[in-house]
Amino acid sequence: EESVNSSASSYVDNSYLFLIGGIIVMLMAAGFMCLEVGLVRSKNAAMQSMKNVVLYAVAGFMFWLVGYNMAYPGSTILGGLLGTTPVIWSGGDLEAMSDAGYAPASDWFFQMVFVATAASIVSGTVAERVKLWPFLIFTAVLTGFIYPVVVSWEWGGGYLDSAWAFSDFAGSTLVHSTGGWAALMGALIIGPRTGKYFGKQVNPMPGSNIPLAGLGTFILWFGWFGFNGASQLAAGTVTDINSVAQIFANTNMGAVGGTLFAMITTAVLYKGKVDATMVFNGALGGLVSITAEPLAPSMGASVLIGGVGGVLAVLTVPILDKFKIDDVVGAIPVHLVCGIWGTIIVAASYGNHIMPVEIDGELQTSYVGQLVGVLLTGVFVSIASVIVWTALKFTIGVRASEEEEMAGMDVSEVGLEAYPDFTNA
Amino acid sequence: EESVNSSASSYVDNSYLFLIGGIIVMLMAAGFMCLEVGLVRSKNAAMQSMKNVVLYAVAGFMFWLVGYNMAYPGSTILGGLLGTTPVIWSGGDLEAMSDAGYAPASDWFFQMVFVATAASIVSGTVAERVKLWPFLIFTAVLTGFIYPVVVSWEWGGGYLDSAWAFSDFAGSTLVHSTGGWAALMGALIIGPRTGKYFGKQVNPMPGSNIPLAGLGTFILWFGWFGFNGASQLAAGTVTDINSVAQIFANTNMGAVGGTLFAMITTAVLYKGKVDATMVFNGALGGLVSITAEPLAPSMGASVLIGGVGGVLAVLTVPILDKFKIDDVVGAIPVHLVCGIWGTIIVAASYGNHIMPVEIDGELQTSYVGQLVGVLLTGVFVSIASVIVWTALKFTIGVRASEEEEMAGMDVSEVGLEAYPDFTNA
Amino acid sequence: EESVNSSASSYVDNSYLFLIGGIIVMLMAAGFMCLEVGLVRSKNAAMQSMKNVVLYAVAGFMFWLVGYNMAYPGSTILGGLLGTTPVIWSGGDLEAMSDAGYAPASDWFFQMVFVATAASIVSGTVAERVKLWPFLIFTAVLTGFIYPVVVSWEWGGGYLDSAWAFSDFAGSTLVHSTGGWAALMGALIIGPRTGKYFGKQVNPMPGSNIPLAGLGTFILWFGWFGFNGASQLAAGTVTDINSVAQIFANTNMGAVGGTLFAMITTAVLYKGKVDATMVFNGALGGLVSITAEPLAPSMGASVLIGGVGGVLAVLTVPILDKFKIDDVVGAIPVHLVCGIWGTIIVAASYGNHIMPVEIDGELQTSYVGQLVGVLLTGVFVSIASVIVWTALKFTIGVRASEEEEMAGMDVSEVGLEAYPDFTNA
């Protein structure tokens, strides 16, 4: 009996982690579709369905064409801020064991489904008034350039990793905040849906299919085990598989905390009634919050980290409304706000350092270092997004006409109705 | 070439079984949600969606806080009937190989998704009139105490295992009947939906979204491969992986039998028409029936075992109605009745012993032993459930007012509608 | 450190590939259900839901009873055209390592879910007017006899494999075209839905639940990673797992190409509007197209192969309508036309041979050889299907009466409505 795994066996085990994790994360695209389609009005449901399929395709195409090699560049310029090898990715020799310890294409696939997640986040916020083609162009830029640059700073071994010991295990900042900032800028530039705000009054525009949103929530929760679990990046040793297992347990507890805390918060706020959509977003907020560090915390700490995320997901909604930022599905509270929270609190798992001090020659993760990562990502993604959204606004236009919006995007952009057999209320 | 797997490789393989099986079973929570939401009326669909998300969170929380260690206790009292170590579970050293042969957290995760299944069963039966908070309190007690005690008797190596050689591979009794008894007691104490029964007349209240119920059925069928397959508890040897594979095949054949037999039964009963919901419940009844022993039977026997389950799932419905027991989704026929059937018939796979005789020093599984397990579980879960439901009834109340019920739980408890854009028939 | 995997470890890894791939493909049954239910009118949605569950059960039953052993026969007659061992399949000794290098039941399970796919294809085309029982009888013949015979010619090592070096990695022809031919014959013999065609006018009958169709598309896309990936048939070596990973990446790119090309095609054809259902079918057409050879092409070539499939999926629809072939969900364009295209283009990956020349003693895959496989499959499946559909037509009848069709199959065959709470438009 050997207690060490053979390298070939480890190689298979590691690759399986990426492949299985990858398809599970791929299914998150379906989860986002269900969630978003359930939360838009029925006159925009076909558009939202279709848009989510197409954005996943665009993300895959761009990440193959340019994104992957920008995220994991051979060399960089500008002090590690920009990769210099934006070429088409290919998998190499099928018969050789890659030095990385896993099948190259399994890694590509796993990274690709992450970029699709970032794009899905934007899709929900700007729903019901953005036009299809400008949205897709934005998606192409986000997934081919903006996201890969951010990823190169950290997972690509660039600036944030080396200079700040920034730590973001599975992407609270790199994936979720990136999507969140891009969504926020989109919401600001595109503007709210017609009729959403009258002076100080907020006109509720309830989602048309709450069960579908619930299903989407569960699919996303399911997908998150791949998202966080496979971000361990290896499963072929005892320590690695123990870690993957613990990540599964902690990820679940983060969502548990988010769900329960959001439920209680909404019950307190709304006189005992529990808003289902807030509970769904609470679960997702908990998941985003635990994503930056799903291994180190205890399970009890995971409940708390997720729980704070759940509360934030609920409380941020009225704040956005106050600023007339119209986020159709609540993606900004969930992905941006909880992404920031989850990233900052990582430092609590690594000795509570305020500044990134060096110990035994190794730079330590710290609150300030985490904040720097959050801010740098925020500034870069926001500026890049503003440039792209604005360029689109003043060229092909980003927003459907008021007439089209009233008729619904299904009629004006898709040419068919989502639910033609049913009478509208 | 070695024909023996290294221990590290086995350890990884075993842990993968729990992790992959676990997330697949986790998705069953979504399956239950779809099934139940599809079978309630539209005015309760948001409530049912939300309740299913929250109950999964509550189950995870309670099983971490107390349930797991009660189910697998360090020591017991009362002749093995009660574990004595109800403390918070934690996963231990990530770098050490656990003696159990798999990552500790992978086992916790796998066990946790089972308890959530038991809770989901109750949710469907008592739908459309139970209030949210008492339901959640019941769920907490069920998942934190009632279910773990039952599990400790068998999978925890307690009384049923040692004294009766009770055999329940993946939980026809421990999971499904437990949920079923709790649901039955709930239905009795809460009472039927207003207007369901007038004297001897049964007023049909058809489900509002049959396709969603169909999707739920398929997701549950999918999840069952994890439920039964990973209950082999190991996959790192030739015998184990052969067994897991055979369990997959037999589990499928059980569902095949349930589907086909239920279809034929309903066609015979209803003049050639095939009630879709009965077919769905037939599939699920077949799955529950094969769950107590999905490895030993031949594939043909699996079809028959599942087939009888499918017939039972159909025939029990009018019997419940006769007693004015209002089970909204048919969970009692599927999980309780088929759970009993599946458990009893296990003895046919182990020599058809009537009594638990000892052969070569080993106690044999028998019809009487199986019956004892079924009855002990039934008595304990029923009494415990009656106590909790009754305590809730006479304190905070378990049931919505008739007005609230008429308006629908969505309006009265959730504060939003499931399908606000559509005109109600 | 060893770079060779032990045989036991490989055996486990290989079996895992079948088991995980198998359940993922199993979920495609749910994907087909969602897609088809979303694309029929609401009055047929319960029937379509139920039919998809039952057909999956029938397929599993028949493939156990006779199909598997006909597809992989011990011996053949008629020059390899017909297997001679149509007996019940069983898995054999659980404790022995099968010579095949994987658990026998894992292979049975994986093959079984493929046959269910072929049956699901037919279900969509003939929806909304076929009666339940004749459809199920056809399904039984298709899955028990027609499909297994076709598979025996190639994957069973029969005539097409040995005489023509026919190459069909995961079944563009064997699974998808087979289903497509059977569907086409069904559509011809059963005839179009009442009111679909008036002279040269085509009366659109839009699908009733586009979001559900979108979800189905994503579930199918997800399932395709199992469909193509696990068709590598082994994962226990470096080369195998590298190949599985590359297949995942290429499969995704095929779908990407199908989605994007279909979107552009429909935008061009319909003045800028992007028909959501065409995009969904474009994705699926891309997937079918890459299925015959998902390993050899580069990722860029995969985009193109899938892209052509996406265009074909869109352009074939009006052609079918011209011939008054009423294919409710577009299964013939997607599975038959793209299946043919994907099969023919395989030769481009193997040296562009026109004829099956022999090189170094090995027969080469060629355009003509691929065409022979396509035609032989087409002729055989079509003739067999015509015989069965016709026999059904003149005995029990295949088609609902006009009255039943107008009322909807839900009322006439299922006895309940899919969405009873909503007012019909």
PDB file of C-alpha atoms in Angstrom, chain A residues 23-186:
ATOM      1  CA  ILE A  23     -19.126  21.780 -16.515  1.00  0.00           C
ATOM      2  CA  ILE A  24     -20.772  22.522 -13.200  1.00  0.00           C
ATOM      3  CA  VAL A  25     -19.742  26.152 -13.504  1.00  0.00           C
ATOM      4  CA  MET A  26     -20.895  26.046 -17.128  1.00  0.00           C
ATOM      5  CA  LEU A  27     -24.362  25.190 -15.834  1.00  0.00           C
ATOM      6  CA  MET A  28     -24.267  28.434 -13.872  1.00  0.00           C
ATOM      7  CA  ALA A  29     -24.922  30.095 -17.218  1.00  0.00           C
ATOM      8  CA  ALA A  30     -28.285  28.328 -17.135  1.00  0.00           C
ATOM      9  CA  GLY A  31     -28.705  29.413 -13.526  1.00  0.00           C
ATOM     10  CA  PHE A  32     -28.130  33.052 -14.409  1.00  0.00           C
ATOM     11  CA  MET A  33     -30.551  32.691 -17.289  1.00  0.00           C
ATOM     12  CA  CYS A  34     -33.294  31.299 -15.051  1.00  0.00           C
ATOM     13  CA  LEU A  35     -32.681  33.878 -12.337  1.00  0.00           C
ATOM     14  CA  GLU A  36     -32.691  36.817 -14.715  1.00  0.00           C
ATOM     15  CA  VAL A  37     -35.581  35.622 -16.856  1.00  0.00           C
ATOM     16  CA  GLY A  38     -37.602  35.053 -13.715  1.00  0.00           C
ATOM     17  CA  LEU A  39     -36.908  38.591 -12.505  1.00  0.00           C
ATOM     18  CA  VAL A  40     -37.699  40.498 -15.692  1.00  0.00           C
ATOM     19  CA  ARG A  41     -41.210  41.247 -16.890  1.00  0.00           C
ATOM     20  CA  SER A  42     -42.727  38.733 -19.251  1.00  0.00           C
ATOM     21  CA  LYS A  43     -42.397  41.060 -22.234  1.00  0.00           C
ATOM     22  CA  ASN A  44     -38.624  40.833 -21.968  1.00  0.00           C
ATOM     23  CA  ALA A  45     -38.266  37.170 -21.063  1.00  0.00           C
ATOM     24  CA  ALA A  46     -37.444  35.773 -24.501  1.00  0.00           C
ATOM     25  CA  MET A  47     -34.797  38.452 -25.016  1.00  0.00           C
ATOM     26  CA  GLN A  48     -33.256  37.680 -21.658  1.00  0.00           C
ATOM     27  CA  SER A  49     -33.231  33.943 -22.394  1.00  0.00           C
ATOM     28  CA  MET A  50     -31.581  34.410 -25.744  1.00  0.00           C
ATOM     29  CA  LYS A  51     -29.102  37.016 -24.512  1.00  0.00           C
ATOM     30  CA  ASN A  52     -27.829  34.650 -21.866  1.00  0.00           C
ATOM     31  CA  VAL A  53     -27.164  31.898 -24.380  1.00  0.00           C
ATOM     32  CA  VAL A  54     -25.403  34.255 -26.748  1.00  0.00           C
ATOM     33  CA  LEU A  55     -23.271  35.925 -24.078  1.00  0.00           C
ATOM     34  CA  TYR A  56     -21.977  32.536 -23.016  1.00  0.00           C
ATOM     35  CA  ALA A  57     -20.991  31.882 -26.617  1.00  0.00           C
ATOM     36  CA  VAL A  58     -19.336  35.281 -27.002  1.00  0.00           C
ATOM     37  CA  ALA A  59     -17.391  34.795 -23.774  1.00  0.00           C
ATOM     38  CA  GLY A  60     -16.059  31.440 -24.936  1.00  0.00           C
ATOM     39  CA  PHE A  61     -15.125  32.792 -28.328  1.00  0.00           C
ATOM     40  CA  MET A  62     -13.283  35.829 -26.977  1.00  0.00           C
ATOM     41  CA  PHE A  63     -11.501  33.911 -24.239  1.00  0.00           C
ATOM     42  CA  TRP A  64     -10.167  31.515 -26.852  1.00  0.00           C
ATOM     43  CA  LEU A  65      -9.278  34.260 -29.313  1.00  0.00           C
ATOM     44  CA  VAL A  66      -7.461  36.517 -26.908  1.00  0.00           C
ATOM     45  CA  GLY A  67      -8.603  36.363 -23.287  1.00  0.00           C
ATOM     46  CA  TYR A  68      -6.835  33.332 -21.903  1.00  0.00           C
ATOM     47  CA  ASN A  69      -3.406  34.357 -23.069  1.00  0.00           C
ATOM     48  CA  MET A  70      -3.923  37.882 -21.762  1.00  0.00           C
ATOM     49  CA  ALA A  71      -4.942  36.522 -18.369  1.00  0.00           C
ATOM     50  CA  TYR A  72      -1.978  34.179 -18.168  1.00  0.00           C
ATOM     51  CA  PRO A  73       0.621  36.002 -20.237  1.00  0.00           C
ATOM     52  CA  GLY A  74       4.109  34.827 -21.090  1.00  0.00           C
ATOM     53  CA  SER A  75       5.467  38.263 -20.286  1.00  0.00           C
ATOM     54  CA  THR A  76       4.111  41.582 -19.097  1.00  0.00           C
ATOM     55  CA  ILE A  77       4.779  45.298 -19.486  1.00  0.00           C
ATOM     56  CA  LEU A  78       3.899  48.342 -17.363  1.00  0.00           C
ATOM     57  CA  GLY A  79       5.147  46.711 -14.184  1.00  0.00           C
ATOM     58  CA  GLY A  80       3.022  43.608 -14.560  1.00  0.00           C
ATOM     59  CA  LEU A  81      -0.148  45.507 -15.381  1.00  0.00           C
ATOM     60  CA  LEU A  82      -0.533  44.279 -18.952  1.00  0.00           C
ATOM     61  CA  GLY A  83       0.243  40.959 -20.579  1.00  0.00           C
ATOM     62  CA  THR A  84       1.912  40.969 -23.958  1.00  0.00           C
ATOM     63  CA  THR A  85       0.904  37.730 -25.613  1.00  0.00           C
ATOM     64  CA  PRO A  86      -2.642  38.149 -26.785  1.00  0.00           C
ATOM     65  CA  VAL A  87      -2.740  35.224 -29.189  1.00  0.00           C
ATOM     66  CA  ILE A  88      -5.145  32.411 -29.904  1.00  0.00           C
ATOM     67  CA  TRP A  89      -5.005  29.708 -27.280  1.00  0.00           C
ATOM     68  CA  SER A  90      -4.352  26.087 -28.189  1.00  0.00           C
ATOM     69  CA  GLY A  91      -3.970  22.982 -26.094  1.00  0.00           C
ATOM     70  CA  GLY A  92      -0.737  21.460 -27.333  1.00  0.00           C
ATOM     71  CA  ASP A  93       0.415  17.871 -27.410  1.00  0.00           C
ATOM     72  CA  LEU A  94      -2.219  15.369 -26.338  1.00  0.00           C
ATOM     73  CA  GLU A  95       0.312  12.671 -25.587  1.00  0.00           C
ATOM     74  CA  ALA A  96       2.578  14.623 -23.267  1.00  0.00           C
ATOM     75  CA  MET A  97       2.032  15.203 -19.593  1.00  0.00           C
ATOM     76  CA  SER A  98       1.871  18.953 -19.114  1.00  0.00           C
ATOM     77  CA  ASP A  99       4.268  20.311 -16.488  1.00  0.00           C
ATOM     78  CA  ALA A 100       1.352  22.059 -14.866  1.00  0.00           C
ATOM     79  CA  GLY A 101       0.105  18.709 -13.615  1.00  0.00           C
ATOM     80  CA  TYR A 102      -3.196  18.690 -15.471  1.00  0.00           C
ATOM     81  CA  ALA A 103      -4.523  18.544 -19.009  1.00  0.00           C
ATOM     82  CA  PRO A 104      -4.040  21.994 -20.579  1.00  0.00           C
ATOM     83  CA  ALA A 105      -7.490  22.056 -22.153  1.00  0.00           C
ATOM     84  CA  SER A 106      -9.090  21.213 -18.821  1.00  0.00           C
ATOM     85  CA  ASP A 107      -7.608  24.408 -17.410  1.00  0.00           C
ATOM     86  CA  TRP A 108      -8.672  26.454 -20.425  1.00  0.00           C
ATOM     87  CA  PHE A 109     -12.192  25.135 -20.089  1.00  0.00           C
ATOM     88  CA  PHE A 110     -12.345  25.869 -16.381  1.00  0.00           C
ATOM     89  CA  GLN A 111     -11.054  29.424 -16.825  1.00  0.00           C
ATOM     90  CA  MET A 112     -13.428  30.023 -19.717  1.00  0.00           C
ATOM     91  CA  VAL A 113     -16.546  29.276 -17.716  1.00  0.00           C
ATOM     92  CA  PHE A 114     -15.410  31.838 -15.149  1.00  0.00           C
ATOM     93  CA  VAL A 115     -15.276  34.633 -17.659  1.00  0.00           C
ATOM     94  CA  ALA A 116     -18.790  33.730 -18.751  1.00  0.00           C
ATOM     95  CA  THR A 117     -19.902  34.231 -15.163  1.00  0.00           C
ATOM     96  CA  ALA A 118     -18.593  37.778 -15.145  1.00  0.00           C
ATOM     97  CA  ALA A 119     -20.516  38.508 -18.323  1.00  0.00           C
ATOM     98  CA  SER A 120     -23.728  37.003 -16.958  1.00  0.00           C
ATOM     99  CA  ILE A 121     -23.634  39.428 -14.041  1.00  0.00           C
ATOM    100  CA  VAL A 122     -23.842  42.433 -16.339  1.00  0.00           C
ATOM    101  CA  SER A 123     -26.686  40.947 -18.304  1.00  0.00           C
ATOM    102  CA  GLY A 124     -29.099  41.010 -15.383  1.00  0.00           C
ATOM    103  CA  THR A 125     -28.485  44.578 -14.259  1.00  0.00           C
ATOM    104  CA  VAL A 126     -29.006  46.232 -17.619  1.00  0.00           C
ATOM    105  CA  ALA A 127     -31.925  44.039 -18.668  1.00  0.00           C
ATOM    106  CA  GLU A 128     -35.218  45.284 -20.106  1.00  0.00           C
ATOM    107  CA  ARG A 129     -33.783  48.331 -21.904  1.00  0.00           C
ATOM    108  CA  VAL A 130     -30.351  47.532 -23.340  1.00  0.00           C
ATOM    109  CA  LYS A 131     -30.262  46.632 -27.016  1.00  0.00           C
ATOM    110  CA  LEU A 132     -28.872  43.279 -28.065  1.00  0.00           C
ATOM    111  CA  TRP A 133     -25.946  44.217 -30.279  1.00  0.00           C
ATOM    112  CA  PRO A 134     -24.292  46.858 -28.081  1.00  0.00           C
ATOM    113  CA  PHE A 135     -24.684  44.514 -25.144  1.00  0.00           C
ATOM    114  CA  LEU A 136     -22.879  41.797 -27.070  1.00  0.00           C
ATOM    115  CA  ILE A 137     -20.096  44.149 -28.107  1.00  0.00           C
ATOM    116  CA  PHE A 138     -19.646  45.155 -24.483  1.00  0.00           C
ATOM    117  CA  THR A 139     -19.587  41.486 -23.549  1.00  0.00           C
ATOM    118  CA  ALA A 140     -16.879  40.828 -26.116  1.00  0.00           C
ATOM    119  CA  VAL A 141     -14.673  43.584 -24.726  1.00  0.00           C
ATOM    120  CA  LEU A 142     -15.330  42.555 -21.134  1.00  0.00           C
ATOM    121  CA  THR A 143     -14.505  38.919 -21.703  1.00  0.00           C
ATOM    122  CA  GLY A 144     -11.690  39.411 -24.193  1.00  0.00           C
ATOM    123  CA  PHE A 145      -9.859  42.298 -22.519  1.00  0.00           C
ATOM    124  CA  ILE A 146     -11.172  43.829 -19.299  1.00  0.00           C
ATOM    125  CA  TYR A 147     -11.607  40.630 -17.290  1.00  0.00           C
ATOM    126  CA  PRO A 148      -8.372  39.038 -18.530  1.00  0.00           C
ATOM    127  CA  VAL A 149      -6.341  42.104 -17.529  1.00  0.00           C
ATOM    128  CA  VAL A 150      -7.748  41.995 -14.009  1.00  0.00           C
ATOM    129  CA  VAL A 151      -7.128  38.268 -13.746  1.00  0.00           C
ATOM    130  CA  SER A 152      -3.546  38.675 -14.942  1.00  0.00           C
ATOM    131  CA  TRP A 153      -2.816  40.903 -11.945  1.00  0.00           C
ATOM    132  CA  GLU A 154      -3.564  38.115  -9.527  1.00  0.00           C
ATOM    133  CA  TRP A 155      -4.094  34.590 -10.850  1.00  0.00           C
ATOM    134  CA  GLY A 156      -1.682  35.395 -13.678  1.00  0.00           C
ATOM    135  CA  GLY A 157       0.942  36.173 -11.025  1.00  0.00           C
ATOM    136  CA  GLY A 158       1.030  39.919 -11.776  1.00  0.00           C
ATOM    137  CA  TYR A 159       1.052  43.136  -9.814  1.00  0.00           C
ATOM    138  CA  LEU A 160      -1.557  42.517  -7.119  1.00  0.00           C
ATOM    139  CA  ASP A 161      -0.131  39.138  -6.300  1.00  0.00           C
ATOM    140  CA  SER A 162       3.500  40.160  -6.100  1.00  0.00           C
ATOM    141  CA  ALA A 163       3.244  43.671  -4.657  1.00  0.00           C
ATOM    142  CA  TRP A 164       0.311  43.319  -2.263  1.00  0.00           C
ATOM    143  CA  ALA A 165      -0.086  39.603  -1.520  1.00  0.00           C
ATOM    144  CA  PHE A 166      -3.638  40.146  -2.651  1.00  0.00           C
ATOM    145  CA  SER A 167      -5.655  37.005  -2.051  1.00  0.00           C
ATOM    146  CA  ASP A 168      -8.815  36.077  -3.925  1.00  0.00           C
ATOM    147  CA  PHE A 169      -9.232  32.317  -3.981  1.00  0.00           C
ATOM    148  CA  ALA A 170     -12.031  31.868  -6.479  1.00  0.00           C
ATOM    149  CA  GLY A 171     -12.827  35.397  -7.540  1.00  0.00           C
ATOM    150  CA  SER A 172     -14.992  37.521  -5.213  1.00  0.00           C
ATOM    151  CA  THR A 173     -13.169  40.453  -6.731  1.00  0.00           C
ATOM    152  CA  LEU A 174     -11.692  39.127  -9.952  1.00  0.00           C
ATOM    153  CA  VAL A 175     -14.923  37.618 -11.224  1.00  0.00           C
ATOM    154  CA  HIS A 176     -17.828  38.973  -9.204  1.00  0.00           C
ATOM    155  CA  SER A 177     -16.764  42.552  -8.526  1.00  0.00           C
ATOM    156  CA  THR A 178     -15.456  42.840 -12.052  1.00  0.00           C
ATOM    157  CA  GLY A 179     -18.864  41.889 -13.354  1.00  0.00           C
ATOM    158  CA  GLY A 180     -20.451  44.132 -10.737  1.00  0.00           C
ATOM    159  CA  TRP A 181     -18.469  47.266 -11.647  1.00  0.00           C
ATOM    160  CA  ALA A 182     -19.155  46.708 -15.322  1.00  0.00           C
ATOM    161  CA  ALA A 183     -22.844  46.326 -14.493  1.00  0.00           C
ATOM    162  CA  LEU A 184     -22.892  49.446 -12.328  1.00  0.00           C
ATOM    163  CA  MET A 185     -21.330  51.569 -15.055  1.00  0.00           C
ATOM    164  CA  GLY A 186     -23.800  50.122 -17.520  1.00  0.00           C
TER     165      GLY A 186
END
